[in-house]
Amino acid sequence: NTIFFSENGCEAHGCDVSKDALLEAETRVKEYSVNFTECSFINLNYDDNGFDVVL
């Protein structure tokens, strides 16, 4: 999903608690504009109302 949205002009973000998972994801999408953040799903490091859609 992240690649699809990035290819279609959307600002794409990904987050995970695992640094290893984030490194793997970054490797897979390095030619796309995707922002990754290491964080807990219980305490997300994003501003309230900062996204139009969350998948």
XYZ file of C-alpha atoms in Angstrom:
55
model
C 0.000 0.000 0.000
C 2.802 2.404 0.843
C 4.363 2.126 -2.617
C 0.990 2.573 -4.348
C 0.228 5.775 -2.474
C 3.743 7.137 -2.926
C 3.616 6.434 -6.684
C 0.332 8.323 -6.887
C 1.572 11.527 -5.303
C 0.574 10.924 -1.700
C 2.776 11.568 1.294
C 3.344 8.064 2.686
C 4.418 7.138 6.212
C 5.155 3.865 7.929
C 5.793 3.050 11.564
C 6.828 -0.004 13.521
C 8.154 -0.845 16.956
C 10.895 -3.000 15.365
C 14.003 -1.264 14.077
C 14.805 -4.355 11.963
C 11.371 -4.254 10.311
C 11.841 -0.577 9.495
C 15.271 -1.204 7.967
C 13.787 -3.955 5.777
C 10.905 -1.704 4.718
C 13.277 1.171 3.920
C 15.344 -1.177 1.731
C 12.251 -2.274 -0.206
C 10.988 1.247 -0.938
C 14.197 3.273 -1.171
C 13.316 4.612 -4.648
C 10.040 6.017 -3.312
C 9.337 8.924 -0.998
C 8.268 7.203 2.227
C 8.834 8.390 5.791
C 9.421 5.729 8.451
C 9.244 6.174 12.219
C 10.134 3.800 15.035
C 7.320 4.014 17.575
C 4.780 2.046 19.572
C 1.297 1.644 18.144
C -0.057 2.559 21.567
C 1.790 5.886 21.632
C 2.214 7.120 18.059
C 4.618 10.002 17.498
C 2.322 11.889 15.125
C 0.249 15.038 15.545
C -3.482 14.642 16.147
C -5.461 14.977 12.897
C -2.218 14.768 10.922
C -3.468 12.215 8.382
C -6.345 12.061 5.919
C -6.276 8.236 5.755
C -4.715 5.521 7.914
C -4.459 1.907 6.730
